[in-house]
């Protein structure tokens, strides 16, 4: 694990979020087109229900897009060029229970045969790892963790 690994993990996270935003935008546009079509082709109570459903769909996608943009904003605050001696936002942490990329929580990423679990500092494990250093140990959910390295 090195700075190059961090850059690649960062890129995978950024690609994930950008693809998520694209998908949410596409779905929101499709819902809007459906509402517009409903508006032209329907009348009465059925029409009103269709428009209301499309409006709810649009609101749902707008909220999802806002959350995704917040995650992207968190990613943009990470300095991938920096090596860390203690766990911070943007660190890669190797423990006896696996590797963690402290960024945003999008699950597991596989890079060059290694699995990295992406977590945020706001997550329970992220809070526990925060400010820990190589050699530190702790218990989390009845498991003993030992930090092997921090980058």
PDB file of C-alpha atoms in Angstrom:
ATOM      1  CA  UNK A   1       0.000   0.000   0.000  1.00  0.00           C
ATOM      2  CA  UNK A   2       1.265   3.430  -0.951  1.00  0.00           C
ATOM      3  CA  UNK A   3       0.184   6.808  -2.309  1.00  0.00           C
ATOM      4  CA  UNK A   4      -0.506   5.208  -5.705  1.00  0.00           C
ATOM      5  CA  UNK A   5      -2.930   2.797  -4.010  1.00  0.00           C
ATOM      6  CA  UNK A   6      -4.655   5.732  -2.321  1.00  0.00           C
ATOM      7  CA  UNK A   7      -5.021   7.568  -5.646  1.00  0.00           C
ATOM      8  CA  UNK A   8      -6.544   4.495  -7.274  1.00  0.00           C
ATOM      9  CA  UNK A   9      -8.986   3.928  -4.394  1.00  0.00           C
ATOM     10  CA  UNK A  10      -9.951   7.594  -4.495  1.00  0.00           C
ATOM     11  CA  UNK A  11     -10.591   7.331  -8.256  1.00  0.00           C
ATOM     12  CA  UNK A  12     -12.752   4.223  -7.747  1.00  0.00           C
ATOM     13  CA  UNK A  13     -14.805   6.073  -5.118  1.00  0.00           C
ATOM     14  CA  UNK A  14     -15.154   9.141  -7.329  1.00  0.00           C
ATOM     15  CA  UNK A  15     -16.183   7.025 -10.334  1.00  0.00           C
ATOM     16  CA  UNK A  16     -18.748   5.225  -8.161  1.00  0.00           C
ATOM     17  CA  UNK A  17     -20.304   8.506  -6.992  1.00  0.00           C
ATOM     18  CA  UNK A  18     -20.295  10.056 -10.471  1.00  0.00           C
ATOM     19  CA  UNK A  19     -21.987   6.957 -11.924  1.00  0.00           C
ATOM     20  CA  UNK A  20     -24.514   7.046  -9.085  1.00  0.00           C
ATOM     21  CA  UNK A  21     -25.291  10.707  -9.793  1.00  0.00           C
ATOM     22  CA  UNK A  22     -25.644   9.981 -13.526  1.00  0.00           C
ATOM     23  CA  UNK A  23     -28.079   7.139 -12.788  1.00  0.00           C
ATOM     24  CA  UNK A  24     -30.106   9.259 -10.392  1.00  0.00           C
ATOM     25  CA  UNK A  25     -30.258  12.138 -12.894  1.00  0.00           C
ATOM     26  CA  UNK A  26     -31.380   9.751 -15.629  1.00  0.00           C
ATOM     27  CA  UNK A  27     -34.109   8.319 -13.371  1.00  0.00           C
ATOM     28  CA  UNK A  28     -35.265  11.792 -12.350  1.00  0.00           C
ATOM     29  CA  UNK A  29     -35.448  12.909 -15.992  1.00  0.00           C
ATOM     30  CA  UNK A  30     -37.395   9.760 -16.890  1.00  0.00           C
ATOM     31  CA  UNK A  31     -39.844  10.446 -14.056  1.00  0.00           C
ATOM     32  CA  UNK A  32     -40.245  14.028 -15.274  1.00  0.00           C
ATOM     33  CA  UNK A  33     -40.862  12.877 -18.855  1.00  0.00           C
ATOM     34  CA  UNK A  34     -43.438  10.419 -17.557  1.00  0.00           C
ATOM     35  CA  UNK A  35     -45.174  13.211 -15.651  1.00  0.00           C
ATOM     36  CA  UNK A  36     -45.151  15.424 -18.736  1.00  0.00           C
ATOM     37  CA  UNK A  37     -46.597  12.584 -20.808  1.00  0.00           C
ATOM     38  CA  UNK A  38     -49.212  11.911 -18.123  1.00  0.00           C
ATOM     39  CA  UNK A  39     -50.085  15.595 -18.167  1.00  0.00           C
ATOM     40  CA  UNK A  40     -50.804  15.513 -21.907  1.00  0.00           C
ATOM     41  CA  UNK A  41     -52.622  12.183 -22.110  1.00  0.00           C
ATOM     42  CA  UNK A  42     -54.790  11.953 -18.994  1.00  0.00           C
ATOM     43  CA  UNK A  43     -57.767  13.598 -17.422  1.00  0.00           C
ATOM     44  CA  UNK A  44     -59.564  13.465 -14.093  1.00  0.00           C
ATOM     45  CA  UNK A  45     -58.542  11.718 -10.870  1.00  0.00           C
ATOM     46  CA  UNK A  46     -56.225   9.274 -12.635  1.00  0.00           C
ATOM     47  CA  UNK A  47     -54.357  12.222 -14.104  1.00  0.00           C
ATOM     48  CA  UNK A  48     -53.986  13.929 -10.720  1.00  0.00           C
ATOM     49  CA  UNK A  49     -52.711  10.711  -9.106  1.00  0.00           C
ATOM     50  CA  UNK A  50     -50.201  10.205 -11.918  1.00  0.00           C
ATOM     51  CA  UNK A  51     -48.885  13.752 -11.620  1.00  0.00           C
ATOM     52  CA  UNK A  52     -48.626  13.431  -7.829  1.00  0.00           C
ATOM     53  CA  UNK A  53     -46.714  10.145  -8.124  1.00  0.00           C
ATOM     54  CA  UNK A  54     -44.316  11.658 -10.648  1.00  0.00           C
ATOM     55  CA  UNK A  55     -43.774  14.634  -8.344  1.00  0.00           C
ATOM     56  CA  UNK A  56     -42.962  12.284  -5.435  1.00  0.00           C
ATOM     57  CA  UNK A  57     -40.530  10.364  -7.649  1.00  0.00           C
ATOM     58  CA  UNK A  58     -38.806  13.606  -8.619  1.00  0.00           C
ATOM     59  CA  UNK A  59     -38.479  14.620  -4.958  1.00  0.00           C
ATOM     60  CA  UNK A  60     -37.031  11.215  -4.090  1.00  0.00           C
ATOM     61  CA  UNK A  61     -34.404  11.420  -6.826  1.00  0.00           C
ATOM     62  CA  UNK A  62     -33.594  15.042  -5.983  1.00  0.00           C
ATOM     63  CA  UNK A  63     -32.860  13.998  -2.374  1.00  0.00           C
ATOM     64  CA  UNK A  64     -30.687  11.097  -3.534  1.00  0.00           C
ATOM     65  CA  UNK A  65     -28.779  13.405  -5.877  1.00  0.00           C
ATOM     66  CA  UNK A  66     -28.217  15.899  -3.040  1.00  0.00           C
ATOM     67  CA  UNK A  67     -26.811  13.133  -0.814  1.00  0.00           C
ATOM     68  CA  UNK A  68     -24.557  11.927  -3.628  1.00  0.00           C
ATOM     69  CA  UNK A  69     -23.234  15.450  -4.199  1.00  0.00           C
ATOM     70  CA  UNK A  70     -22.464  15.708  -0.465  1.00  0.00           C
ATOM     71  CA  UNK A  71     -20.466  12.472  -0.692  1.00  0.00           C
ATOM     72  CA  UNK A  72     -18.619  13.845  -3.702  1.00  0.00           C
ATOM     73  CA  UNK A  73     -17.861  16.995  -1.711  1.00  0.00           C
ATOM     74  CA  UNK A  74     -16.402  14.849   1.100  1.00  0.00           C
ATOM     75  CA  UNK A  75     -14.225  13.045  -1.436  1.00  0.00           C
ATOM     76  CA  UNK A  76     -12.929  16.316  -2.866  1.00  0.00           C
ATOM     77  CA  UNK A  77     -11.642  17.258   0.602  1.00  0.00           C
ATOM     78  CA  UNK A  78      -9.254  14.286   0.634  1.00  0.00           C
ATOM     79  CA  UNK A  79      -5.603  14.954  -0.101  1.00  0.00           C
ATOM     80  CA  UNK A  80      -4.470  11.781  -1.874  1.00  0.00           C
ATOM     81  CA  UNK A  81      -0.862  12.979  -1.917  1.00  0.00           C
ATOM     82  CA  UNK A  82      -0.557  12.977   1.867  1.00  0.00           C
ATOM     83  CA  UNK A  83       0.847  10.172   4.003  1.00  0.00           C
ATOM     84  CA  UNK A  84      -0.724   9.969   7.439  1.00  0.00           C
ATOM     85  CA  UNK A  85       0.845   8.687  10.640  1.00  0.00           C
ATOM     86  CA  UNK A  86      -2.538   8.497  12.348  1.00  0.00           C
ATOM     87  CA  UNK A  87      -5.973   7.647  11.005  1.00  0.00           C
ATOM     88  CA  UNK A  88      -7.650  10.641   9.360  1.00  0.00           C
ATOM     89  CA  UNK A  89      -9.982  11.293   6.438  1.00  0.00           C
ATOM     90  CA  UNK A  90      -8.135   9.918   3.400  1.00  0.00           C
ATOM     91  CA  UNK A  91      -6.061   7.332   5.276  1.00  0.00           C
ATOM     92  CA  UNK A  92      -5.585   3.750   4.243  1.00  0.00           C
ATOM     93  CA  UNK A  93      -5.504   1.578   7.351  1.00  0.00           C
ATOM     94  CA  UNK A  94      -4.318  -2.008   7.405  1.00  0.00           C
ATOM     95  CA  UNK A  95      -5.488  -4.081  10.382  1.00  0.00           C
ATOM     96  CA  UNK A  96      -5.560  -7.724  11.377  1.00  0.00           C
ATOM     97  CA  UNK A  97      -9.196  -7.658  10.129  1.00  0.00           C
ATOM     98  CA  UNK A  98      -8.531  -6.175   6.714  1.00  0.00           C
ATOM     99  CA  UNK A  99      -7.794  -2.938   4.920  1.00  0.00           C
ATOM    100  CA  UNK A 100      -9.878   0.216   5.207  1.00  0.00           C
ATOM    101  CA  UNK A 101      -9.990   3.360   3.103  1.00  0.00           C
ATOM    102  CA  UNK A 102     -11.299   6.219   5.229  1.00  0.00           C
ATOM    103  CA  UNK A 103     -13.356   8.231   2.760  1.00  0.00           C
ATOM    104  CA  UNK A 104     -17.044   7.525   2.125  1.00  0.00           C
ATOM    105  CA  UNK A 105     -19.018   4.418   2.891  1.00  0.00           C
ATOM    106  CA  UNK A 106     -19.593   2.559  -0.369  1.00  0.00           C
ATOM    107  CA  UNK A 107     -18.645  -0.959   0.700  1.00  0.00           C
ATOM    108  CA  UNK A 108     -15.778  -3.099  -0.514  1.00  0.00           C
ATOM    109  CA  UNK A 109     -13.446  -2.266  -3.376  1.00  0.00           C
ATOM    110  CA  UNK A 110     -10.950  -4.700  -4.870  1.00  0.00           C
ATOM    111  CA  UNK A 111      -7.708  -3.283  -6.167  1.00  0.00           C
ATOM    112  CA  UNK A 112      -4.785  -5.353  -7.399  1.00  0.00           C
ATOM    113  CA  UNK A 113      -6.061  -8.450  -5.604  1.00  0.00           C
ATOM    114  CA  UNK A 114      -6.548  -6.687  -2.257  1.00  0.00           C
ATOM    115  CA  UNK A 115      -9.923  -5.859  -0.724  1.00  0.00           C
ATOM    116  CA  UNK A 116     -10.445  -2.461   0.879  1.00  0.00           C
ATOM    117  CA  UNK A 117     -13.536  -1.606   2.874  1.00  0.00           C
ATOM    118  CA  UNK A 118     -14.481   2.020   2.363  1.00  0.00           C
ATOM    119  CA  UNK A 119     -15.815   3.683   5.494  1.00  0.00           C
ATOM    120  CA  UNK A 120     -16.445   7.213   6.673  1.00  0.00           C
ATOM    121  CA  UNK A 121     -15.097   8.746   9.848  1.00  0.00           C
ATOM    122  CA  UNK A 122     -18.726   9.137  10.951  1.00  0.00           C
ATOM    123  CA  UNK A 123     -19.263   5.361  10.955  1.00  0.00           C
ATOM    124  CA  UNK A 124     -18.880   3.486  14.263  1.00  0.00           C
ATOM    125  CA  UNK A 125     -15.635   1.834  13.121  1.00  0.00           C
ATOM    126  CA  UNK A 126     -14.403   5.105  11.617  1.00  0.00           C
ATOM    127  CA  UNK A 127     -14.921   6.831  14.968  1.00  0.00           C
ATOM    128  CA  UNK A 128     -12.997   4.056  16.703  1.00  0.00           C
ATOM    129  CA  UNK A 129     -10.114   4.221  14.223  1.00  0.00           C
ATOM    130  CA  UNK A 130      -9.849   8.032  14.263  1.00  0.00           C
ATOM    131  CA  UNK A 131      -6.438   9.270  15.474  1.00  0.00           C
ATOM    132  CA  UNK A 132      -5.126   5.727  16.017  1.00  0.00           C
ATOM    133  CA  UNK A 133      -1.556   4.957  14.907  1.00  0.00           C
ATOM    134  CA  UNK A 134       0.440   1.997  13.682  1.00  0.00           C
ATOM    135  CA  UNK A 135       0.720  -0.502  16.538  1.00  0.00           C
ATOM    136  CA  UNK A 136      -2.414   0.719  18.347  1.00  0.00           C
ATOM    137  CA  UNK A 137      -5.067  -1.830  19.203  1.00  0.00           C
ATOM    138  CA  UNK A 138      -8.686  -1.728  20.323  1.00  0.00           C
ATOM    139  CA  UNK A 139     -11.833  -3.804  20.637  1.00  0.00           C
ATOM    140  CA  UNK A 140     -14.744  -3.161  18.321  1.00  0.00           C
ATOM    141  CA  UNK A 141     -17.924  -5.249  18.503  1.00  0.00           C
ATOM    142  CA  UNK A 142     -16.160  -7.937  20.509  1.00  0.00           C
ATOM    143  CA  UNK A 143     -13.283  -8.216  18.029  1.00  0.00           C
ATOM    144  CA  UNK A 144      -9.685  -7.318  18.746  1.00  0.00           C
ATOM    145  CA  UNK A 145      -8.178  -4.994  16.125  1.00  0.00           C
ATOM    146  CA  UNK A 146      -4.495  -4.238  15.728  1.00  0.00           C
ATOM    147  CA  UNK A 147      -3.360  -1.517  13.339  1.00  0.00           C
ATOM    148  CA  UNK A 148      -0.573  -2.796  11.103  1.00  0.00           C
ATOM    149  CA  UNK A 149      -0.052   0.364   9.045  1.00  0.00           C
ATOM    150  CA  UNK A 150      -1.514   3.787   8.282  1.00  0.00           C
ATOM    151  CA  UNK A 151      -0.865   5.640   5.035  1.00  0.00           C
TER     152      UNK A 151
END
